[in-house]
PDB file of C-alpha atoms and ligand atoms in Angstrom:
ATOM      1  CA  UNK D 598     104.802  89.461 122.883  1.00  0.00           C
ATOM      2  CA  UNK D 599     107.539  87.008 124.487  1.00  0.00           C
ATOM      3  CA  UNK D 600     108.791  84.076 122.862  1.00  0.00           C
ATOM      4  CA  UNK D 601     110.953  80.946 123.706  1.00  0.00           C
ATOM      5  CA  UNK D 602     112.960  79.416 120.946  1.00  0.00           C
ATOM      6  CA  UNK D 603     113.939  76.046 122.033  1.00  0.00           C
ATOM      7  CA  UNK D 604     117.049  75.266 119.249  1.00  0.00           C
ATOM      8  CA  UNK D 605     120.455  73.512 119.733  1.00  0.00           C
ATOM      9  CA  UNK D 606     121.651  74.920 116.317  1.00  0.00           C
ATOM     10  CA  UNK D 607     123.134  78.199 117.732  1.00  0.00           C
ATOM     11  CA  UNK D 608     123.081  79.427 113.868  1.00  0.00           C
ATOM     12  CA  UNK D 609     119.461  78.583 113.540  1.00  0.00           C
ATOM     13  CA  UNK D 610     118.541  80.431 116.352  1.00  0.00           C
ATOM     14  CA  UNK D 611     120.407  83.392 116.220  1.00  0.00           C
ATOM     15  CA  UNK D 612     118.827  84.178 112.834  1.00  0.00           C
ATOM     16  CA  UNK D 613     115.010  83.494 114.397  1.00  0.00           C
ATOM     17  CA  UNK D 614     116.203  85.650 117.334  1.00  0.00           C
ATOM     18  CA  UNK D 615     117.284  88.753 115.320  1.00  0.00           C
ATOM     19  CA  UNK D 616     114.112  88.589 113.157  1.00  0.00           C
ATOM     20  CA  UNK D 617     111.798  88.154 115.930  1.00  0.00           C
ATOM     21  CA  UNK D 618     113.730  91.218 117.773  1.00  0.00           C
ATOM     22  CA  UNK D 619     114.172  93.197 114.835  1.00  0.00           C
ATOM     23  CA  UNK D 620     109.990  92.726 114.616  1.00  0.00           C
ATOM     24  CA  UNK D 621     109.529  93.816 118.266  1.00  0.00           C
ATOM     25  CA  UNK D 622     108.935  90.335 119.922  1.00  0.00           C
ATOM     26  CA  UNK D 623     110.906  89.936 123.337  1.00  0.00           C
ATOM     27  CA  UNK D 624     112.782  86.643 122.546  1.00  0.00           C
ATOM     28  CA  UNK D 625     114.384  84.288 125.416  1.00  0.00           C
ATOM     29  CA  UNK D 626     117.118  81.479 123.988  1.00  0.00           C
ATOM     30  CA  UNK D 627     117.655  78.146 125.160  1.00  0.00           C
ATOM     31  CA  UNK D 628     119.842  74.859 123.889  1.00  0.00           C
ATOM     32  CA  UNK D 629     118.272  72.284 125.273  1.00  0.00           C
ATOM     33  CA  UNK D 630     114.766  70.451 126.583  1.00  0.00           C
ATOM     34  CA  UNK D 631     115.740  70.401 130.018  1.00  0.00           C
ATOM     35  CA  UNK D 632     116.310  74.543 129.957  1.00  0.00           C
ATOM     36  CA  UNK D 633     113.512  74.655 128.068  1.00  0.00           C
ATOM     37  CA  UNK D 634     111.050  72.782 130.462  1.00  0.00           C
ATOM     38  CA  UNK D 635     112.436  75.273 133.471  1.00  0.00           C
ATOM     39  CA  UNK D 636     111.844  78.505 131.197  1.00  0.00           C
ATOM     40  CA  UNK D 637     108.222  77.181 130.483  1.00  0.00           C
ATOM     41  CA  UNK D 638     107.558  76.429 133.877  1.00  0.00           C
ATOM     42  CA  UNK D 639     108.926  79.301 135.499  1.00  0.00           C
ATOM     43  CA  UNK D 640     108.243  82.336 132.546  1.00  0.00           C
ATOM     44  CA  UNK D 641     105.172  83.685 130.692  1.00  0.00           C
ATOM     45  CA  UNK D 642     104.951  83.043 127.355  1.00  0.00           C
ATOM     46  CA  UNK D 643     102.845  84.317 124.127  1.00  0.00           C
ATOM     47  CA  UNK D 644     104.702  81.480 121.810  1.00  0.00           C
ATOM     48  CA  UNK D 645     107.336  78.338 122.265  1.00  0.00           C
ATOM     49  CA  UNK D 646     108.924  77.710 118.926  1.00  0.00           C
ATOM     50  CA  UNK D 647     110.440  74.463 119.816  1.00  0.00           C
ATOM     51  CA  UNK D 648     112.881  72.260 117.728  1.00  0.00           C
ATOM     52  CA  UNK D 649     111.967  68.185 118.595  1.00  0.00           C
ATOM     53  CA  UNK D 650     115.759  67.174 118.289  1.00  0.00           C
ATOM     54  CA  UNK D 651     116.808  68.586 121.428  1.00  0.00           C
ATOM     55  CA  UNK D 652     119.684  67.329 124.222  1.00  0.00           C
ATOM     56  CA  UNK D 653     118.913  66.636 127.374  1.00  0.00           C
ATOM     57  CA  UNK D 654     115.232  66.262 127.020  1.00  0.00           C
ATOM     58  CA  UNK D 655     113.703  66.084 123.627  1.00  0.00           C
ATOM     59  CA  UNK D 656     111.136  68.506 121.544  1.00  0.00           C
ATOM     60  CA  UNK D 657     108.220  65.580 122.381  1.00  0.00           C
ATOM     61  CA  UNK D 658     108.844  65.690 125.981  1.00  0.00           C
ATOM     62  CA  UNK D 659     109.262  69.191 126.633  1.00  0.00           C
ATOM     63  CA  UNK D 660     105.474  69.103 124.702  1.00  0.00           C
ATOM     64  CA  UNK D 661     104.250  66.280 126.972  1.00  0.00           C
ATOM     65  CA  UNK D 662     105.286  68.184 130.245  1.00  0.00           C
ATOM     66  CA  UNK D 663     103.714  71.497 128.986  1.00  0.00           C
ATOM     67  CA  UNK D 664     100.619  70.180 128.134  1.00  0.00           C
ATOM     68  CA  UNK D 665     100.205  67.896 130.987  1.00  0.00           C
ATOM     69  CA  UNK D 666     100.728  71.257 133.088  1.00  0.00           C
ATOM     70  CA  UNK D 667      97.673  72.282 130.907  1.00  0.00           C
ATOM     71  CA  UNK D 668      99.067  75.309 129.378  1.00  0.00           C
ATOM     72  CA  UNK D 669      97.708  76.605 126.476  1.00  0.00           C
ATOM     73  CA  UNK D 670     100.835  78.484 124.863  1.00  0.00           C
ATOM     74  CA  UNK D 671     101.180  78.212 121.124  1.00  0.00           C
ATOM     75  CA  UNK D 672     103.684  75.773 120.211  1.00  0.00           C
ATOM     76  CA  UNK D 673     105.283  76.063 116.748  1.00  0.00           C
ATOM     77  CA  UNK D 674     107.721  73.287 116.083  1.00  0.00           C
ATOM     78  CA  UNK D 675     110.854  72.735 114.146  1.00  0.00           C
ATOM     79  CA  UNK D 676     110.908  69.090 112.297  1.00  0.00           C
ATOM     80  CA  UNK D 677     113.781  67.707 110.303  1.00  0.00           C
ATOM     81  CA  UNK D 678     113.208  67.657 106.227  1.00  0.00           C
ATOM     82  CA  UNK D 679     111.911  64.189 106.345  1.00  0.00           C
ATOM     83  CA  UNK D 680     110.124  64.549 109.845  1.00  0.00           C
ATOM     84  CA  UNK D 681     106.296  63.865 108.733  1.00  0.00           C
ATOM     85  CA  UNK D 682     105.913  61.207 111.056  1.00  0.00           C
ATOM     86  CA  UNK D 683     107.736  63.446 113.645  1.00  0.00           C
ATOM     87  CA  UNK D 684     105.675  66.348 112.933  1.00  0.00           C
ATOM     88  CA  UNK D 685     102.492  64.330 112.954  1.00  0.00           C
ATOM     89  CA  UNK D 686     103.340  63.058 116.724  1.00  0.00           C
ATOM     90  CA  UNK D 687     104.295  66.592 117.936  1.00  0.00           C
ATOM     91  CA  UNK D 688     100.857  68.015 116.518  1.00  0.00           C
ATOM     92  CA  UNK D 689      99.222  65.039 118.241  1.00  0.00           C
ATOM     93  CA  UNK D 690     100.769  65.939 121.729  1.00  0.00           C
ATOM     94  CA  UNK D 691      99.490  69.491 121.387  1.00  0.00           C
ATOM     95  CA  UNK D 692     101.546  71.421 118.928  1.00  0.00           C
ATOM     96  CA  UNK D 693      99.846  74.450 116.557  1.00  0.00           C
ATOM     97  CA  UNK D 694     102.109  73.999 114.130  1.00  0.00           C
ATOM     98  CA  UNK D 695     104.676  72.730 112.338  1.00  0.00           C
ATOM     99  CA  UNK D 696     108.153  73.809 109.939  1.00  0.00           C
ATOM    100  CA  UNK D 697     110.271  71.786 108.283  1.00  0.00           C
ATOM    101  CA  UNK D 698     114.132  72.710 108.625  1.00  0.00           C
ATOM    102  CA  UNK D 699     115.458  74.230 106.618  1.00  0.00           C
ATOM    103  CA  UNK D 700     112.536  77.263 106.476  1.00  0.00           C
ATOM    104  CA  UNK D 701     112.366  80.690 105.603  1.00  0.00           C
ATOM    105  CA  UNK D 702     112.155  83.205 108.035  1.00  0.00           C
ATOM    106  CA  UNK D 703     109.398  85.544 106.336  1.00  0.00           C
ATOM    107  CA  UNK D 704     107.066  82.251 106.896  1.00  0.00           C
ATOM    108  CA  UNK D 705     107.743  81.063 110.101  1.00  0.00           C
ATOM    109  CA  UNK D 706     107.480  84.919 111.086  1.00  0.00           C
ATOM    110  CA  UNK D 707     103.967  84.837 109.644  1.00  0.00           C
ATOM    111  CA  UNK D 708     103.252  81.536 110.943  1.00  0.00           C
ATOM    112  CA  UNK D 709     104.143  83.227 114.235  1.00  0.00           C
ATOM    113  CA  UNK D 710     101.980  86.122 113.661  1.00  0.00           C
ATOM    114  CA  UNK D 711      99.008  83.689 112.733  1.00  0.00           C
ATOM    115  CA  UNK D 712      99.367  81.596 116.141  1.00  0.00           C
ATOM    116  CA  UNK D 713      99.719  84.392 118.496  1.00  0.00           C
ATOM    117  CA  UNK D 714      96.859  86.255 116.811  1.00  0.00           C
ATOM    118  CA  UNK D 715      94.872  82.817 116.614  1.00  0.00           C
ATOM    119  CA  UNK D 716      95.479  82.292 120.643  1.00  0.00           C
ATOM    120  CA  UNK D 717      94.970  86.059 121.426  1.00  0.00           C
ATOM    121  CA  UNK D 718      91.046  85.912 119.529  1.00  0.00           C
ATOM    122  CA  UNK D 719      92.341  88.788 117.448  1.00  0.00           C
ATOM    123  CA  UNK D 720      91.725  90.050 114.072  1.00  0.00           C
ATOM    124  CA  UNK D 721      94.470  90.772 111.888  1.00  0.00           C
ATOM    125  CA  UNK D 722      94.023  94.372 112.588  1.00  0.00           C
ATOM    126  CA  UNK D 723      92.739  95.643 115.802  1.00  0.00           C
ATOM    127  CA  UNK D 724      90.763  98.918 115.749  1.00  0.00           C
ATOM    128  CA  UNK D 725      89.815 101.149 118.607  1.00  0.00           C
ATOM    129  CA  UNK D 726      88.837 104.620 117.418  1.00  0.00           C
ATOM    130  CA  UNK D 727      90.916 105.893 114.860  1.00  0.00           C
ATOM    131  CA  UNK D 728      93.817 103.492 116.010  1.00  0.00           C
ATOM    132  CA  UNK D 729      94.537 100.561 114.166  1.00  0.00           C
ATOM    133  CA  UNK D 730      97.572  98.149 115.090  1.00  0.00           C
ATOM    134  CA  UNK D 731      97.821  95.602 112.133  1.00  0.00           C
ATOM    135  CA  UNK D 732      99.397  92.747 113.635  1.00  0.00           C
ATOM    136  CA  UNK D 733     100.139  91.356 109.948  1.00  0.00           C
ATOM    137  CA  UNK D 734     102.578  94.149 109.131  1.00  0.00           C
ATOM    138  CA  UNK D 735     103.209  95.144 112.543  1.00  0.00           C
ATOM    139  CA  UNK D 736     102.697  98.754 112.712  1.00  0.00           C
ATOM    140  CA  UNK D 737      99.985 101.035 114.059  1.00  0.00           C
ATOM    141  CA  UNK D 738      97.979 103.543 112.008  1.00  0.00           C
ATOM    142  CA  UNK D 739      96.367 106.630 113.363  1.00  0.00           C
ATOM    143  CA  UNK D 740      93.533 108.253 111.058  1.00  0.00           C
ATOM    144  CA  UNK D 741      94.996 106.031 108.252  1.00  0.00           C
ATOM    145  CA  UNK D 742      98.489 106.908 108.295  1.00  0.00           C
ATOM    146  CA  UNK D 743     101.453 104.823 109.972  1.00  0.00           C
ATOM    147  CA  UNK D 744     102.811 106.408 113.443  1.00  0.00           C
ATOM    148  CA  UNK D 745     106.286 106.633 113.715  1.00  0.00           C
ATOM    149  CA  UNK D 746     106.963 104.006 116.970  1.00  0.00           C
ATOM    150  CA  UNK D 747     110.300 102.746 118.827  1.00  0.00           C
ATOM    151  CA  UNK D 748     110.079  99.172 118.892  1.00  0.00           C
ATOM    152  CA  UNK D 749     109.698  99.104 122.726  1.00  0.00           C
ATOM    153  CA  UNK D 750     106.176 101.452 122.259  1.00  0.00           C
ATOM    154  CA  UNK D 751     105.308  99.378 119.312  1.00  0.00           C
ATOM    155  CA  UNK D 752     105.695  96.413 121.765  1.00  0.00           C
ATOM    156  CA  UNK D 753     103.667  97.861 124.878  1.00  0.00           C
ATOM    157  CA  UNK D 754     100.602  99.093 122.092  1.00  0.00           C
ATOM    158  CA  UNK D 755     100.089  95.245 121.067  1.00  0.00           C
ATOM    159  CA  UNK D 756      99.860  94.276 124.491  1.00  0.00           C
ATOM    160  CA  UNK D 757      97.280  96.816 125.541  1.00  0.00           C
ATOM    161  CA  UNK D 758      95.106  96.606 122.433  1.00  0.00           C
ATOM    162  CA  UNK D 759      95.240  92.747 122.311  1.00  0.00           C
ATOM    163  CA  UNK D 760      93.719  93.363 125.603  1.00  0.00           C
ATOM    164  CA  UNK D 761      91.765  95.974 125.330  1.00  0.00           C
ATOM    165  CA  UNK D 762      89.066  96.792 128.288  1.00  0.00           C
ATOM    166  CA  UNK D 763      91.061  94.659 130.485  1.00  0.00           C
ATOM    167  CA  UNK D 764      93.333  95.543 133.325  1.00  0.00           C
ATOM    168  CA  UNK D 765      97.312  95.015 132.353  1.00  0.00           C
ATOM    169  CA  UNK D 766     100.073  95.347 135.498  1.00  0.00           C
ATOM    170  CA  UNK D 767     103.273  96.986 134.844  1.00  0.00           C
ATOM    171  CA  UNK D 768     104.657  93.148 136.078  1.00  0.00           C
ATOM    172  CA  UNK D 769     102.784  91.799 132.929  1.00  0.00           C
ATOM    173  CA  UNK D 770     103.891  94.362 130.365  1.00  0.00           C
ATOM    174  CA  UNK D 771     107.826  93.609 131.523  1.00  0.00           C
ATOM    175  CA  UNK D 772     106.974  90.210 130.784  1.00  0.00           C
ATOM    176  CA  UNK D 773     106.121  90.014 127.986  1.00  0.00           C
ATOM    177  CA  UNK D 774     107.855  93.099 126.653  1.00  0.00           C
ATOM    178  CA  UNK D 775     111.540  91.962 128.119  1.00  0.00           C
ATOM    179  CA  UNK D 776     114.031  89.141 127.100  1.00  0.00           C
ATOM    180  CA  UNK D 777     116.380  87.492 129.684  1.00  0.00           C
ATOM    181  CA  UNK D 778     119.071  90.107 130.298  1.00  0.00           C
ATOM    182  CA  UNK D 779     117.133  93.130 129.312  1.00  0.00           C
ATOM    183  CA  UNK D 780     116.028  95.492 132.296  1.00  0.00           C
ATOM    184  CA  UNK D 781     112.995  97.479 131.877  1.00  0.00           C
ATOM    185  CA  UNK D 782     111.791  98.622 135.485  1.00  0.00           C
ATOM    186  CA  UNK D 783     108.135 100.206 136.256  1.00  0.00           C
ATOM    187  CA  UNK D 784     109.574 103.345 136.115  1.00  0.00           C
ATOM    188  CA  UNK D 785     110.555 103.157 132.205  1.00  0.00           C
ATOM    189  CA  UNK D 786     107.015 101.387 131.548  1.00  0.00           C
ATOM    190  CA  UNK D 787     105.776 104.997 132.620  1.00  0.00           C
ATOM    191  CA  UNK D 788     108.045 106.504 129.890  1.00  0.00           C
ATOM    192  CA  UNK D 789     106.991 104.116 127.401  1.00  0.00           C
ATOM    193  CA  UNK D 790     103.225 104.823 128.263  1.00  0.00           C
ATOM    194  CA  UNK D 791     103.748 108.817 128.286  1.00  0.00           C
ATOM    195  CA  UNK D 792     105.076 108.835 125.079  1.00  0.00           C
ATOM    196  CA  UNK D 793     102.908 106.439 123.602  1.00  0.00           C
ATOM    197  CA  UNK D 794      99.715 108.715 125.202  1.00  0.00           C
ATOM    198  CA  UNK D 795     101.610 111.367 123.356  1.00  0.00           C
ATOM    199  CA  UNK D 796     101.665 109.569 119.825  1.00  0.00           C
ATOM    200  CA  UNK D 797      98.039 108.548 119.752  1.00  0.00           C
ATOM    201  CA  UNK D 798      96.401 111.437 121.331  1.00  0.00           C
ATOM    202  CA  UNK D 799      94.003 112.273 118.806  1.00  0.00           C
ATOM    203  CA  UNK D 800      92.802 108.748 118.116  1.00  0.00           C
ATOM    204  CA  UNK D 801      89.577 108.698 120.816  1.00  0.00           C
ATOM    205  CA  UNK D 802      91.000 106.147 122.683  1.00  0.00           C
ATOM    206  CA  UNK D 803      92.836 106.553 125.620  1.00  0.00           C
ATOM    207  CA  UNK D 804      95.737 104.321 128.043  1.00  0.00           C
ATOM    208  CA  UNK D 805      94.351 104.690 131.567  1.00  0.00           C
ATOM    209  CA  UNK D 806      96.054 104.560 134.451  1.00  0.00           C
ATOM    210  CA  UNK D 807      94.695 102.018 137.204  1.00  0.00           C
ATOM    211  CA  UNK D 808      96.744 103.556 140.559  1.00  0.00           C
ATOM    212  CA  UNK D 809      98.473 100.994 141.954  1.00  0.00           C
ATOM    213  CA  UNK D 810      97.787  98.254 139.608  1.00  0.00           C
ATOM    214  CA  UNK D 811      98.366  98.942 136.046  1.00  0.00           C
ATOM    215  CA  UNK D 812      96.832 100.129 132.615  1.00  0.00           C
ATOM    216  CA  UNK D 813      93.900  99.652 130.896  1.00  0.00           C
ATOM    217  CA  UNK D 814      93.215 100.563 126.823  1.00  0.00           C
ATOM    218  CA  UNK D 815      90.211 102.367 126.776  1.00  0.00           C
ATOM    219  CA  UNK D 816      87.722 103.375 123.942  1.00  0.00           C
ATOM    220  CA  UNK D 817      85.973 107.051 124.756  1.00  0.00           C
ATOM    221  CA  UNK D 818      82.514 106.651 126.137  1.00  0.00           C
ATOM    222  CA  UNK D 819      81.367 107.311 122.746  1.00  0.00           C
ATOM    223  CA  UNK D 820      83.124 104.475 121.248  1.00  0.00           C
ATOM    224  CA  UNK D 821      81.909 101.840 123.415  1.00  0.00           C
ATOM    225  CA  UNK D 822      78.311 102.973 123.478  1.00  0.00           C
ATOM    226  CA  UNK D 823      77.837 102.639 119.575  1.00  0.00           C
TER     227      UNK D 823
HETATM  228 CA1   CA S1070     118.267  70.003 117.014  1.00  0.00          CA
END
C-alpha cells in the first residue's frame, strides 16, 4: 500500500511517515498543494492523507482537482482543532475522512487501515486456504499461527491477497510497494516472491507466475471449487 501525506508541518509528518513505514506502507512526502497535485496526478496511490492548510495550493483545492480528475483514492484529511466547518467542506468535496490536529497516531493509523480496506472491498481479515492476512493487526497467519515476515514480503502479501484471482505486474507491485527514493527493480520483486512462496508453502494457496506479465494469488483447485 502507497500513501501521500500532504503536510507543511515537517514534525507532523515525519512522525505519520515513520509509523506508516514502520507498519509496512510505502509513504511519499510532500510540503505543499502544488507538489501534491503533481504527485496525485502523476503516481498511484492506495491513500492521500492531506492537511487543508497547505502553501501554494490549499488542502480544498488539491481535493477539487482530484476529484474533478474522477479519482477515487481515499482521502483522509487533517483539520485544525476548531476546523468543523473546514472539515465539513473537505468531506463535501469528496474526502473519506476527517482528523482533527493534534491526533494520535494509533487512530489515524486505524482510520487508515479502515479506508484502504473500505476502498479495497476487503474484510478485515482476508483468508485463502489456511492463509490469513489480518489487515487490522497487520500480520499474516498460516494454520493459525503468525509467520515471521520482512516488512517488504509483508508488503507484497497485502497486495496479492487484496487482489486475489487477479493479475498483478511487477510495475504495480513497485508501486505501490516503493516510496520516492527507494529502488526495488523486477529482479528483487522475484526475491521477494521466492521467499514469500517459501513462507506460505503449506497454506493451499499458491503465487503464480504469469510469464511476462506478472503474478496472480491463487487458491488450489480445491479451494475455489467449494
Ligand atoms: Ca498546514
Amino acid at each position: 500500500m502507497r500513501i501521500l501525506i500532504a503536510e507543511d508541518d515537517r514534525i507532523i509528518a515525519d512522525g505519520l511517515g515513520r509509523s506508516l513505514r514502520q507498519s509496512g506502507y510505502a509513504v511519499d512526502w510532500v510540503a505543499n498543494g502544488a507538489d501534491a497535485d503533481n504527485a496525485l496526478i502523476t503516481g498511484a496511490y492506495d491513500l492521500v492523507i492531506l492537511d487543508l492548510g497547505l502553501p501554494k495550493l490549499s488542502g480544498f483545492d488539491v481535493l477539487r482537482r482530484l476529484r474533478s480528475r474522477k479519482s477515487i483514492v481515499p482521502v483522509l484529511i487533517l483539520t485544525a482543532l476548531d476546523g468543523t466547518s473546514d472539515c465539513v467542506k473537505g468531506l463535501d468535496l469528496g474526502a473519506d475522512d476527517y482528523m482533527a490536529k493534534p491526533f494520535e497516531l494509533p487512530e489515524l493509523e486505524a482510520r487508515v487501515r479502515a479506508l484502504t480496506r473500505r476502498s479495497m472491498g476487503t474484510a478485515p481479515v482476508i483468508e485463502c486456504g489456511a492463509l490469513a492476512f489480518d489487515q487490522i493487526h497487520r500480520c499474516a497467519l498460516l494454520h493459525g499461527e503468525m509467520i515471521d515476515l520482512s516488512s517488504r514480503e509483508l508488503g507484497l502479501l497485502e497486495i496479492l491477497m487484496t487482489r486475489a484471482g487477479r493479475l498483478v505486474s511487477k510495475d504495480q507491485l513497485v508501486e505501490h510497494m516503493c516510496g520516492w527514493g527507494e529502488e526495488v527493480s523486477h529482479n528483487a520483486i522475484e526475491v521477494y516472491v521466492h521467499r514469500l512462496r517459501k513462507k506460505i508453502e503449506t497454506s493451499g494457496v499458491k503465487i503464480a507466475t504469469v510469464r511476462g506479465l506478472g503474478y496472480c494469488f491463487e487458491k488450489s483447485a480445491q479451494e475455489v471449487k467449494s
